[in-house]
CSV table of C-alpha atoms and ligand atoms in Angstrom, one decimal:
chain,number,residue,atom,x,y,z
A,1,UNK,CA,0.0,0.0,0.0
A,2,UNK,CA,2.7,2.5,0.9
A,3,UNK,CA,5.9,2.9,-1.0
A,4,UNK,CA,8.9,4.9,-0.1
A,5,UNK,CA,10.3,7.4,-2.6
A,6,UNK,CA,14.0,7.1,-3.2
A,7,UNK,CA,15.8,9.6,-0.9
A,8,UNK,CA,18.0,10.9,-3.8
A,9,UNK,CA,14.9,11.9,-5.8
A,10,UNK,CA,15.1,15.6,-4.8
A,11,UNK,CA,18.8,16.2,-5.2
A,12,UNK,CA,19.3,15.4,-8.8
A,13,UNK,CA,18.8,18.3,-11.3
A,14,UNK,CA,15.2,18.2,-12.8
A,15,UNK,CA,14.8,16.2,-16.0
A,16,UNK,CA,14.4,18.2,-19.2
A,17,UNK,CA,10.7,17.3,-19.4
A,18,UNK,CA,9.9,18.6,-15.9
A,19,UNK,CA,7.4,21.5,-15.9
A,20,UNK,CA,9.2,24.6,-14.7
A,21,UNK,CA,6.1,26.6,-13.4
A,22,UNK,CA,5.1,23.5,-11.5
A,23,UNK,CA,8.6,23.0,-10.0
A,24,UNK,CA,8.5,26.6,-8.8
A,25,UNK,CA,5.0,26.6,-7.5
A,26,UNK,CA,5.6,23.4,-5.5
A,27,UNK,CA,8.8,25.0,-4.1
A,28,UNK,CA,6.8,28.0,-2.9
A,29,UNK,CA,4.2,25.8,-1.3
A,30,UNK,CA,6.8,23.7,0.4
A,31,UNK,CA,8.6,26.8,1.8
A,32,UNK,CA,5.4,28.2,3.1
A,33,UNK,CA,4.6,24.9,4.8
A,34,UNK,CA,8.0,24.8,6.4
A,35,UNK,CA,7.4,28.4,7.7
A,36,UNK,CA,4.1,27.3,9.3
A,37,UNK,CA,1.9,28.8,6.6
A,38,UNK,CA,2.9,32.4,6.1
A,39,UNK,CA,6.0,34.2,4.7
A,40,UNK,CA,6.7,37.7,3.4
A,41,UNK,CA,7.2,37.7,-0.3
A,42,UNK,CA,10.7,39.0,0.1
A,43,UNK,CA,11.5,36.0,2.4
A,44,UNK,CA,10.1,33.6,-0.2
A,45,UNK,CA,12.3,35.1,-2.8
A,46,UNK,CA,15.3,34.6,-0.5
A,47,UNK,CA,14.3,31.1,0.5
A,48,UNK,CA,13.6,29.9,-3.1
A,49,UNK,CA,16.5,31.8,-4.7
A,50,UNK,CA,14.0,33.1,-7.3
A,51,UNK,CA,13.8,36.7,-8.5
A,52,UNK,CA,11.2,38.7,-6.5
A,53,UNK,CA,9.2,39.3,-9.7
A,54,UNK,CA,9.1,35.6,-10.3
A,55,UNK,CA,7.9,35.0,-6.7
A,56,UNK,CA,5.2,37.6,-7.1
A,57,UNK,CA,4.0,36.0,-10.3
A,58,UNK,CA,3.9,32.5,-8.8
A,59,UNK,CA,2.1,33.7,-5.7
A,60,UNK,CA,-0.4,35.6,-7.9
A,61,UNK,CA,-1.0,32.4,-9.8
A,62,UNK,CA,-1.4,30.3,-6.6
A,63,UNK,CA,-3.7,33.0,-5.2
A,64,UNK,CA,-5.8,32.9,-8.4
A,65,UNK,CA,-6.1,29.1,-7.9
A,66,UNK,CA,-7.3,29.7,-4.3
A,67,UNK,CA,-4.3,27.9,-2.8
A,68,UNK,CA,-2.9,31.0,-1.1
A,69,UNK,CA,-3.8,34.4,0.1
A,70,UNK,CA,-1.9,37.6,-0.5
A,71,UNK,CA,-2.2,40.1,2.3
A,72,UNK,CA,0.0,43.1,1.8
A,73,UNK,CA,3.6,41.8,1.8
A,74,UNK,CA,2.7,38.3,3.1
A,75,UNK,CA,1.6,35.2,1.4
A,76,UNK,CA,-0.4,32.6,3.4
A,77,UNK,CA,-1.5,29.1,2.6
A,78,UNK,CA,-5.3,29.0,2.1
A,79,UNK,CA,-7.8,26.2,3.0
A,80,UNK,CA,-8.6,25.0,-0.6
A,81,UNK,CA,-4.9,23.8,-0.8
A,82,UNK,CA,-5.9,21.1,1.8
A,83,UNK,CA,-7.6,19.3,-1.1
A,84,UNK,CA,-4.1,18.1,-2.1
A,85,UNK,CA,-3.3,16.7,1.4
A,86,UNK,CA,-6.8,15.2,1.5
A,87,UNK,CA,-6.1,13.3,-1.8
A,88,UNK,CA,-2.9,11.9,-0.3
A,89,UNK,CA,-4.5,11.0,3.1
A,90,UNK,CA,-7.5,9.4,1.2
A,91,UNK,CA,-5.2,7.4,-1.1
A,92,UNK,CA,-3.2,6.2,1.8
A,93,UNK,CA,-6.4,4.8,3.4
A,94,UNK,CA,-4.7,4.7,6.8
A,95,UNK,CA,-6.5,7.6,8.5
A,96,UNK,CA,-9.9,6.5,7.3
A,97,UNK,CA,-9.5,2.8,8.0
A,98,UNK,CA,-7.4,3.0,11.2
A,99,UNK,CA,-8.2,6.4,12.6
A,100,UNK,CA,-11.3,5.3,14.6
A,101,UNK,CA,-9.3,2.5,16.2
A,102,UNK,CA,-6.5,5.0,17.2
A,103,UNK,CA,-9.2,7.2,18.7
A,104,UNK,CA,-10.5,4.3,20.7
A,105,UNK,CA,-7.1,3.4,22.0
A,106,UNK,CA,-6.5,7.0,23.1
A,107,UNK,CA,-9.8,6.9,25.0
A,108,UNK,CA,-9.0,3.6,26.6
A,109,UNK,CA,-5.5,4.7,27.8
A,110,UNK,CA,-6.2,8.4,28.2
A,111,UNK,CA,-3.0,9.2,26.4
A,112,UNK,CA,-2.3,10.8,23.0
A,113,UNK,CA,-2.1,8.3,20.1
A,114,UNK,CA,-0.7,8.9,16.6
A,115,UNK,CA,-0.4,7.1,13.3
A,116,UNK,CA,2.7,7.6,11.1
A,117,UNK,CA,3.8,6.3,7.7
A,118,UNK,CA,7.3,6.1,6.3
A,119,UNK,CA,8.4,8.9,3.9
A,120,UNK,CA,11.9,8.2,2.6
A,121,UNK,CA,14.3,8.8,5.5
A,122,UNK,CA,11.6,10.4,7.6
A,123,UNK,CA,8.2,9.5,9.0
A,124,UNK,CA,5.0,11.5,8.6
A,125,UNK,CA,2.1,11.8,10.9
A,126,UNK,CA,-1.2,11.0,9.2
A,127,UNK,CA,-3.5,10.9,12.2
A,128,UNK,CA,-3.3,12.5,15.7
A,129,UNK,CA,-5.5,12.1,18.8
A,130,UNK,CA,-4.4,14.6,21.3
A,131,UNK,CA,-5.2,14.5,25.0
A,132,UNK,CA,-5.4,18.1,26.3
A,133,UNK,CA,-2.9,18.6,29.1
A,134,UNK,CA,-1.0,21.5,30.5
A,135,UNK,CA,2.0,20.0,28.7
A,136,UNK,CA,0.6,19.3,25.3
A,137,UNK,CA,2.3,17.6,22.4
A,138,UNK,CA,1.9,19.4,19.2
A,139,UNK,CA,2.9,17.4,16.2
A,140,UNK,CA,0.3,17.9,13.5
A,141,UNK,CA,-1.0,15.7,10.7
A,142,UNK,CA,1.5,16.1,7.9
A,143,UNK,CA,4.5,16.9,10.2
A,144,UNK,CA,7.7,14.9,9.5
A,145,UNK,CA,10.0,13.5,12.1
A,146,UNK,CA,13.5,12.0,11.5
A,147,UNK,CA,13.5,8.3,10.9
A,148,UNK,CA,16.2,7.5,13.5
A,149,UNK,CA,15.1,9.7,16.4
A,150,UNK,CA,11.5,8.7,16.8
A,151,UNK,CA,9.5,5.6,17.9
A,152,UNK,CA,7.7,5.2,14.5
A,153,UNK,CA,11.0,5.7,12.7
A,154,UNK,CA,12.6,2.9,14.7
A,155,UNK,CA,9.7,0.6,14.0
A,156,UNK,CA,10.2,1.1,10.2
A,157,UNK,CA,13.9,0.7,10.4
A,158,UNK,CA,13.8,-2.5,12.5
A,159,UNK,CA,10.6,-3.9,10.9
A,160,UNK,CA,9.4,-4.9,14.4
A,161,UNK,CA,8.1,-3.4,17.6
A,162,UNK,CA,7.6,-2.2,20.2
A,163,UNK,CA,10.1,0.7,19.8
A,164,UNK,CA,10.5,3.2,22.5
A,165,UNK,CA,11.3,6.9,22.2
A,166,UNK,CA,12.8,7.9,25.5
A,167,UNK,CA,13.0,11.7,25.0
A,168,UNK,CA,14.7,11.3,21.6
A,169,UNK,CA,12.5,13.9,19.9
A,170,UNK,CA,12.2,16.3,22.9
A,171,UNK,CA,13.0,16.4,26.6
A,172,UNK,CA,10.1,15.0,28.6
A,173,UNK,CA,8.4,13.4,25.6
A,174,UNK,CA,8.2,9.6,25.5
A,175,UNK,CA,6.5,7.2,23.1
A,176,UNK,CA,5.9,3.6,22.4
A,177,UNK,CA,5.2,2.4,18.8
A,178,UNK,CA,4.2,-0.8,17.1
A,179,UNK,CA,4.0,-1.6,13.4
A,180,UNK,CA,0.7,-2.3,11.8
A,181,UNK,CA,1.1,-4.8,8.9
A,182,UNK,CA,-0.9,-4.9,5.7
A,183,UNK,CA,-2.3,-8.0,4.0
A,184,UNK,CA,1.1,-8.8,2.4
A,185,UNK,CA,3.0,-8.5,5.7
A,186,UNK,CA,4.7,-5.1,5.1
A,187,UNK,CA,4.6,-2.4,7.9
A,188,UNK,CA,1.9,0.0,6.6
A,189,UNK,CA,2.0,2.4,9.5
A,190,UNK,CA,3.2,2.7,13.1
A,191,UNK,CA,0.8,3.4,15.9
A,192,UNK,CA,2.3,5.3,18.8
A,193,UNK,CA,1.2,6.0,22.3
A,194,UNK,CA,2.7,9.3,23.4
A,195,UNK,CA,3.1,10.6,27.0
A,196,UNK,CA,5.3,12.6,29.2
A,197,UNK,CA,7.9,11.8,31.8
A,198,UNK,CA,5.7,13.6,34.4
A,199,UNK,CA,3.3,10.7,33.9
A,200,UNK,CA,5.4,7.7,33.2
A,201,UNK,CA,9.0,6.5,32.7
A,202,UNK,CA,9.6,5.2,29.1
A,203,UNK,CA,9.7,1.6,30.4
A,204,UNK,CA,6.7,2.2,32.6
A,205,UNK,CA,4.7,3.5,29.6
A,206,UNK,CA,5.8,0.5,27.5
A,207,UNK,CA,4.6,-1.8,30.2
A,208,UNK,CA,1.3,0.0,30.9
A,209,UNK,CA,0.2,0.1,27.3
A,210,UNK,CA,1.5,-3.3,26.1
A,211,UNK,CA,-1.8,-5.2,26.2
A,212,UNK,CA,-4.2,-2.5,24.8
A,213,UNK,CA,-1.6,-1.5,22.1
A,214,UNK,CA,-1.2,-5.1,21.0
A,215,UNK,CA,-5.0,-5.6,20.7
A,216,UNK,CA,-5.4,-2.3,18.9
A,217,UNK,CA,-2.7,-3.5,16.4
A,218,UNK,CA,-4.5,-6.8,15.9
A,219,UNK,CA,-7.8,-5.0,15.2
A,220,UNK,CA,-6.1,-2.6,12.8
A,221,UNK,CA,-4.5,-5.6,10.9
A,222,UNK,CA,-8.0,-7.2,10.6
A,223,UNK,CA,-9.3,-4.0,9.1
A,224,UNK,CA,-6.5,-3.8,6.6
A,225,UNK,CA,-7.0,-7.5,5.6
A,226,UNK,CA,-10.7,-6.9,5.1
A,227,UNK,CA,-10.0,-3.8,3.1
A,228,UNK,CA,-7.6,-5.7,0.8
A,229,UNK,CA,-10.3,-8.3,0.2
A,230,UNK,CA,-12.8,-5.6,-0.8
A,231,UNK,CA,-10.4,-3.7,-3.1
A,232,UNK,CA,-12.1,-5.0,-6.2
A,233,UNK,CA,-15.3,-3.2,-5.3
A,234,UNK,CA,-14.0,0.3,-5.3
A,235,UNK,CA,-15.6,3.1,-7.4
A,236,UNK,CA,-13.9,4.7,-10.4
A,237,UNK,CA,-12.0,8.0,-10.4
A,238,UNK,CA,-13.8,11.2,-9.9
A,239,UNK,CA,-13.4,13.7,-12.7
A,240,UNK,CA,-11.6,16.9,-12.1
A,241,UNK,CA,-10.4,19.7,-14.3
A,242,UNK,CA,-7.9,22.5,-14.2
A,243,UNK,CA,-10.5,25.3,-14.8
A,244,UNK,CA,-10.0,29.0,-14.1
A,245,UNK,CA,-6.6,29.3,-15.9
A,246,UNK,CA,-5.9,32.2,-18.2
A,247,UNK,CA,-2.2,32.4,-19.0
A,248,UNK,CA,0.4,29.8,-19.8
A,249,UNK,CA,2.2,29.5,-16.5
A,250,UNK,CA,-1.1,29.7,-14.6
A,251,UNK,CA,-2.4,26.9,-16.8
A,252,UNK,CA,0.8,24.8,-16.4
A,253,UNK,CA,0.6,25.1,-12.6
A,254,UNK,CA,-3.1,24.6,-12.4
A,255,UNK,CA,-2.9,21.5,-14.6
A,256,UNK,CA,0.0,20.1,-12.7
A,257,UNK,CA,-1.8,20.5,-9.3
A,258,UNK,CA,-5.0,18.9,-10.7
A,259,UNK,CA,-3.0,15.7,-11.2
A,260,UNK,CA,-2.5,15.3,-7.4
A,261,UNK,CA,-6.2,15.6,-6.6
A,262,UNK,CA,-7.4,12.7,-8.8
A,263,UNK,CA,-5.9,10.1,-6.5
A,264,UNK,CA,-8.3,8.9,-3.8
A,265,UNK,CA,-9.1,6.1,-1.5
A,266,UNK,CA,-11.0,4.4,-4.3
A,267,UNK,CA,-8.2,4.9,-6.7
A,268,UNK,CA,-4.8,5.0,-4.9
A,269,UNK,CA,-2.9,3.8,-8.0
A,270,UNK,CA,-3.5,5.1,-11.5
A,271,UNK,CA,-2.1,4.7,-15.0
A,272,UNK,CA,-1.2,7.6,-17.2
A,273,UNK,CA,-4.3,7.0,-19.3
A,274,UNK,CA,-6.5,7.1,-16.2
A,275,UNK,CA,-4.9,10.3,-14.9
A,276,UNK,CA,-5.2,11.9,-18.3
A,277,UNK,CA,-8.9,10.9,-18.4
A,278,UNK,CA,-9.7,12.0,-14.9
A,279,UNK,CA,-8.0,15.4,-15.3
A,280,UNK,CA,-9.0,16.1,-18.8
A,281,UNK,CA,-5.4,16.7,-19.7
A,282,UNK,CA,-3.6,15.4,-22.8
A,283,UNK,CA,-1.4,12.3,-22.1
A,284,UNK,CA,1.7,14.4,-22.9
A,285,UNK,CA,0.8,17.1,-20.4
A,286,UNK,CA,-0.2,14.6,-17.7
A,287,UNK,CA,3.1,12.7,-18.3
A,288,UNK,CA,5.2,15.8,-17.9
A,289,UNK,CA,3.5,16.6,-14.6
A,290,UNK,CA,4.1,13.1,-13.4
A,291,UNK,CA,7.7,13.3,-14.4
A,292,UNK,CA,8.0,16.5,-12.3
A,293,UNK,CA,6.3,14.9,-9.3
A,294,UNK,CA,8.4,11.8,-9.5
A,295,UNK,CA,11.6,13.9,-9.6
A,296,UNK,CA,10.5,15.6,-6.4
A,297,UNK,CA,9.5,12.4,-4.7
A,298,UNK,CA,5.7,13.2,-4.5
A,299,UNK,CA,4.7,10.4,-6.9
A,300,UNK,CA,6.2,6.9,-7.1
A,301,UNK,CA,5.9,4.8,-10.3
A,302,UNK,CA,5.6,1.1,-10.1
A,303,UNK,CA,5.4,-0.3,-13.7
A,304,UNK,CA,2.4,1.5,-15.3
A,305,UNK,CA,0.9,2.5,-11.9
A,306,UNK,CA,1.5,5.9,-10.2
A,307,UNK,CA,0.9,6.5,-6.5
A,308,UNK,CA,1.2,9.5,-4.3
A,309,UNK,CA,3.8,9.3,-1.6
A,310,UNK,CA,3.3,10.8,2.0
A,311,UNK,CA,5.7,13.6,0.9
A,312,UNK,CA,2.6,15.2,-0.7
A,313,UNK,CA,1.7,16.2,2.9
A,314,UNK,CA,4.7,18.6,2.8
A,315,UNK,CA,2.4,20.8,0.5
A,316,UNK,CA,0.4,22.6,3.2
A,317,UNK,CA,-1.0,19.9,5.3
A,318,UNK,CA,0.5,20.6,8.8
A,319,UNK,CA,-0.3,24.3,9.0
A,320,UNK,CA,-3.7,23.9,7.4
A,321,UNK,CA,-4.6,21.0,9.5
A,322,UNK,CA,-4.6,23.2,12.6
A,323,UNK,CA,-6.7,26.0,11.2
A,324,UNK,CA,-9.5,27.1,13.5
A,325,UNK,CA,-13.0,28.3,12.4
A,326,UNK,CA,-12.1,32.0,13.1
A,327,UNK,CA,-9.0,31.7,11.0
A,328,UNK,CA,-10.9,30.1,8.1
A,329,UNK,CA,-13.7,32.6,8.4
A,330,UNK,CA,-11.5,35.7,8.9
A,331,UNK,CA,-10.9,36.8,5.2
A,332,UNK,CA,-14.5,36.0,4.3
A,333,UNK,CA,-15.8,38.1,7.2
A,334,UNK,CA,-13.5,41.0,6.3
A,335,UNK,CA,-14.8,40.9,2.7
A,336,UNK,CA,-18.4,40.8,3.9
A,337,UNK,CA,-17.9,43.6,6.4
A,338,UNK,CA,-16.3,45.7,3.7
A,339,UNK,CA,-19.2,45.1,1.3
A,340,UNK,CA,-21.9,45.8,3.8
A,341,UNK,CA,-20.0,48.5,5.7
A,342,UNK,CA,-21.2,46.9,8.9
A,343,UNK,CA,-20.0,44.7,11.8
A,344,UNK,CA,-20.3,40.9,11.0
A,345,UNK,CA,-19.4,38.0,13.1
A,346,UNK,CA,-19.6,34.3,14.0
A,347,UNK,CA,-21.2,32.8,17.1
A,348,UNK,CA,-21.0,29.3,18.5
A,349,UNK,CA,-22.9,27.7,21.4
A,350,UNK,CA,-21.2,28.4,24.7
A,351,UNK,CA,-21.7,25.3,26.9
A,352,UNK,CA,-24.2,22.7,26.2
A,353,UNK,CA,-27.4,24.2,27.6
A,354,UNK,CA,-28.1,26.5,24.7
A,355,UNK,CA,-28.6,29.5,26.9
A,356,UNK,CA,-25.6,31.5,25.8
A,357,UNK,CA,-23.7,32.2,22.6
A,358,UNK,CA,-20.0,32.9,22.3
A,359,UNK,CA,-18.6,35.4,19.8
A,360,UNK,CA,-15.8,33.5,18.1
A,361,UNK,CA,-14.9,36.0,15.3
A,362,UNK,CA,-15.9,39.6,14.6
A,363,UNK,CA,-14.9,42.1,12.0
A,364,UNK,CA,-16.2,45.7,12.3
A,365,UNK,CA,-15.7,48.4,9.6
A,366,UNK,CA,-13.6,51.5,10.4
A,367,UNK,CA,-16.2,54.2,10.9
A,368,UNK,CA,-17.1,56.7,13.6
A,369,UNK,CA,-20.0,54.7,15.0
A,370,UNK,CA,-20.0,50.9,14.5
A,371,UNK,CA,-21.1,48.0,16.6
A,372,UNK,CA,-18.2,46.6,18.6
A,373,UNK,CA,-18.7,43.2,20.1
A,374,UNK,CA,-15.4,41.7,21.3
A,375,UNK,CA,-14.4,38.1,20.5
A,376,UNK,CA,-15.1,36.1,23.6
A,377,UNK,CA,-18.3,38.0,24.5
A,378,UNK,CA,-21.1,35.8,25.7
A,379,UNK,CA,-24.6,36.8,24.9
A,380,UNK,CA,-27.9,35.4,26.0
A,381,UNK,CA,-29.1,33.2,23.1
A,382,UNK,CA,-32.7,34.4,23.2
A,383,UNK,CA,-31.6,38.1,22.7
A,384,UNK,CA,-29.8,37.7,19.3
A,385,UNK,CA,-30.6,36.5,15.8
A,386,UNK,CA,-27.4,34.3,16.0
A,387,UNK,CA,-28.8,32.6,19.2
A,388,UNK,CA,-32.0,31.8,17.4
A,389,UNK,CA,-30.1,30.4,14.4
A,390,UNK,CA,-28.1,28.2,16.8
A,391,UNK,CA,-31.4,27.1,18.3
A,392,UNK,CA,-32.5,25.8,14.9
A,393,UNK,CA,-34.1,28.8,13.1
A,394,UNK,CA,-33.0,28.6,9.4
A,395,UNK,CA,-32.5,32.4,9.4
A,396,UNK,CA,-33.4,35.0,12.0
A,397,UNK,CA,-33.9,38.7,12.6
A,398,UNK,CA,-33.9,40.1,16.1
A,399,UNK,CA,-33.6,43.4,17.9
A,400,UNK,CA,-30.6,43.6,20.2
A,401,UNK,CA,-28.3,42.6,21.7
A,402,UNK,CA,-28.6,46.2,23.0
A,403,UNK,CA,-31.2,48.9,22.6
A,404,UNK,CA,-31.1,50.5,19.2
A,405,UNK,CA,-29.4,47.6,17.5
A,406,UNK,CA,-30.7,44.8,15.2
A,407,UNK,CA,-29.2,41.8,13.6
A,408,UNK,CA,-29.8,39.3,10.9
A,409,UNK,CA,-28.2,35.8,11.1
A,410,UNK,CA,-27.9,32.7,9.0
A,411,UNK,CA,-26.6,29.2,9.8
A,412,UNK,CA,-23.1,27.8,9.0
A,413,UNK,CA,-23.0,24.0,8.6
A,414,UNK,CA,-20.2,21.5,9.0
A,415,UNK,CA,-19.4,18.6,6.8
A,416,UNK,CA,-22.1,16.5,8.3
A,417,UNK,CA,-24.8,19.2,7.6
A,418,UNK,CA,-25.2,20.1,11.3
A,419,UNK,CA,-25.3,23.8,12.2
A,420,UNK,CA,-21.9,24.6,13.9
A,421,UNK,CA,-22.1,28.4,14.0
A,422,UNK,CA,-24.2,31.4,13.1
A,423,UNK,CA,-23.1,34.2,10.8
A,424,UNK,CA,-24.6,37.6,11.6
A,425,UNK,CA,-24.6,41.3,10.7
A,426,UNK,CA,-25.4,43.6,13.6
A,427,UNK,CA,-26.1,47.3,13.1
A,428,UNK,CA,-28.0,50.3,14.3
A,429,UNK,CA,-31.7,50.1,13.8
A,430,UNK,CA,-32.6,52.0,10.7
A,431,UNK,CA,-29.6,50.9,8.7
A,432,UNK,CA,-29.7,48.0,6.2
A,433,UNK,CA,-32.4,45.8,4.7
A,434,UNK,CA,-33.2,42.3,5.7
A,435,UNK,CA,-33.5,40.6,2.3
A,436,UNK,CA,-30.3,42.0,0.9
A,437,UNK,CA,-28.4,41.3,4.1
A,438,UNK,CA,-29.6,37.7,4.3
A,439,UNK,CA,-28.6,37.1,0.7
A,440,UNK,CA,-25.1,38.5,1.4
A,441,UNK,CA,-24.8,36.5,4.6
A,442,UNK,CA,-25.8,33.2,2.8
A,443,UNK,CA,-23.3,33.8,0.0
A,444,UNK,CA,-20.5,34.3,2.6
A,445,UNK,CA,-21.7,31.3,4.7
A,446,UNK,CA,-21.4,29.1,1.6
A,447,UNK,CA,-17.8,30.3,1.0
A,448,UNK,CA,-16.8,29.6,4.7
A,449,UNK,CA,-18.6,26.2,4.5
A,450,UNK,CA,-16.6,25.2,1.4
A,451,UNK,CA,-13.3,26.0,3.2
A,452,UNK,CA,-14.5,24.2,6.3
A,453,UNK,CA,-15.5,21.1,4.4
A,454,UNK,CA,-12.0,20.7,2.8
A,455,UNK,CA,-10.2,21.5,6.0
A,456,UNK,CA,-12.2,19.1,8.2
A,457,UNK,CA,-12.1,16.1,6.0
A,458,UNK,CA,-9.5,14.3,8.1
A,459,UNK,CA,-9.0,16.6,11.1
A,460,UNK,CA,-11.3,18.3,13.6
A,461,UNK,CA,-11.5,22.1,13.2
A,462,UNK,CA,-11.7,23.9,16.5
A,463,UNK,CA,-14.6,26.3,16.7
A,464,UNK,CA,-12.6,28.9,18.6
B,501,PHB,C1,3.7,11.9,18.4
B,501,PHB,O1,2.7,11.3,18.0
B,501,PHB,O2,3.6,13.1,18.8
B,501,PHB,C2,5.0,11.2,18.6
B,501,PHB,C3,5.0,9.8,18.3
B,501,PHB,C4,6.2,9.1,18.4
B,501,PHB,C5,7.4,9.8,18.8
B,501,PHB,C6,7.3,11.1,19.1
B,501,PHB,C7,6.1,11.8,19.0
B,501,PHB,O3,8.5,9.1,19.0
């Protein structure tokens, strides 16, 4: 299921057929990922060694494609890029198939649990269940660790477990990992139980988790075997296209990136013909993109079949997998506030009794008199349109939350269709018009929901 790219892949000069705009675009995305999602354009030019004008052009292209945001001098990764990591996580199958069992183990042990796969000389996390503690461990989905200095790395090196990380990665951090074998006997991933020296010694942790960890591994191996048996029943590839392109480098980069997102859990290995069909690209164009990816270690070819490697997670996954709802919504709220010239915000339920709402994001226009509700403000749910929406109203209008104010609110739904938040505009009575405001709110809610859907496919998005 998983194959390791050759470590030398990225050091050789690119082959003549590699697509230059794609090479540069991928370099920019990788540098932004290493910098935790945001870099000044001048820094990007320094890091990539490209001319500033080239960096500006690449970033404008990536922004046009929705993969990054330009904000003054800074470029930041944007949620739609998570579709690339999602394709990789989906094609790997590990998070979907084994994630629920990892979650169960974390509950049973009350410790953090992670799943990691080999990626050349490194390992990469593909699933994390964190236990909130004062001392919290903060590797994210997509983060790499060195192969030698971590429990999962030792598992892949030795081919057996348990392997113990006694503060190899960080002082105080301890972990015990076991391999999970696929149907043909290869170690597909490592499951780690992670704790801290304030709770256990490394040997003590290994001893305490041995039984539950071994049963979890057996259950995971059963799932992988059942999945291998069912492989013949998988659906065909989804179609995709490189739309929205309007100049040659934009087109080359857009087409190249579209190749990554045709892989999926249903189709983890594809032939050139299948990739060309699914992307709508010519065979020649798809082939050059694949040559580029293979050179960089993002795609591995095995006879006629191509597969994504976990290195694809180096394209934005770690920073984007920790994005919160206010971060996702921020740029959309700013645009809406600017359009309406009013204060707009997001509320989520505060506590479980439905009596209060919590303001999780707010953007107010700069004007002499505007509504100023601070993030973190709790308001009685009955007194606001947002509160009524969270209570189940499809759309609401209310006076309040103070005399002389009124608000209109619409729901914001998560992947499962449940209302997770309410989007409102709040203004002085006498300003605005309900129908127009509701339409603008709904359009913005749809944009935030689209970003939320792609971000929350494999990770939970905190609401504040
Ligand atoms: C983690 O999941 O954070 C983790 C796992 C194994 C290690 C270190 C950290 O060796």
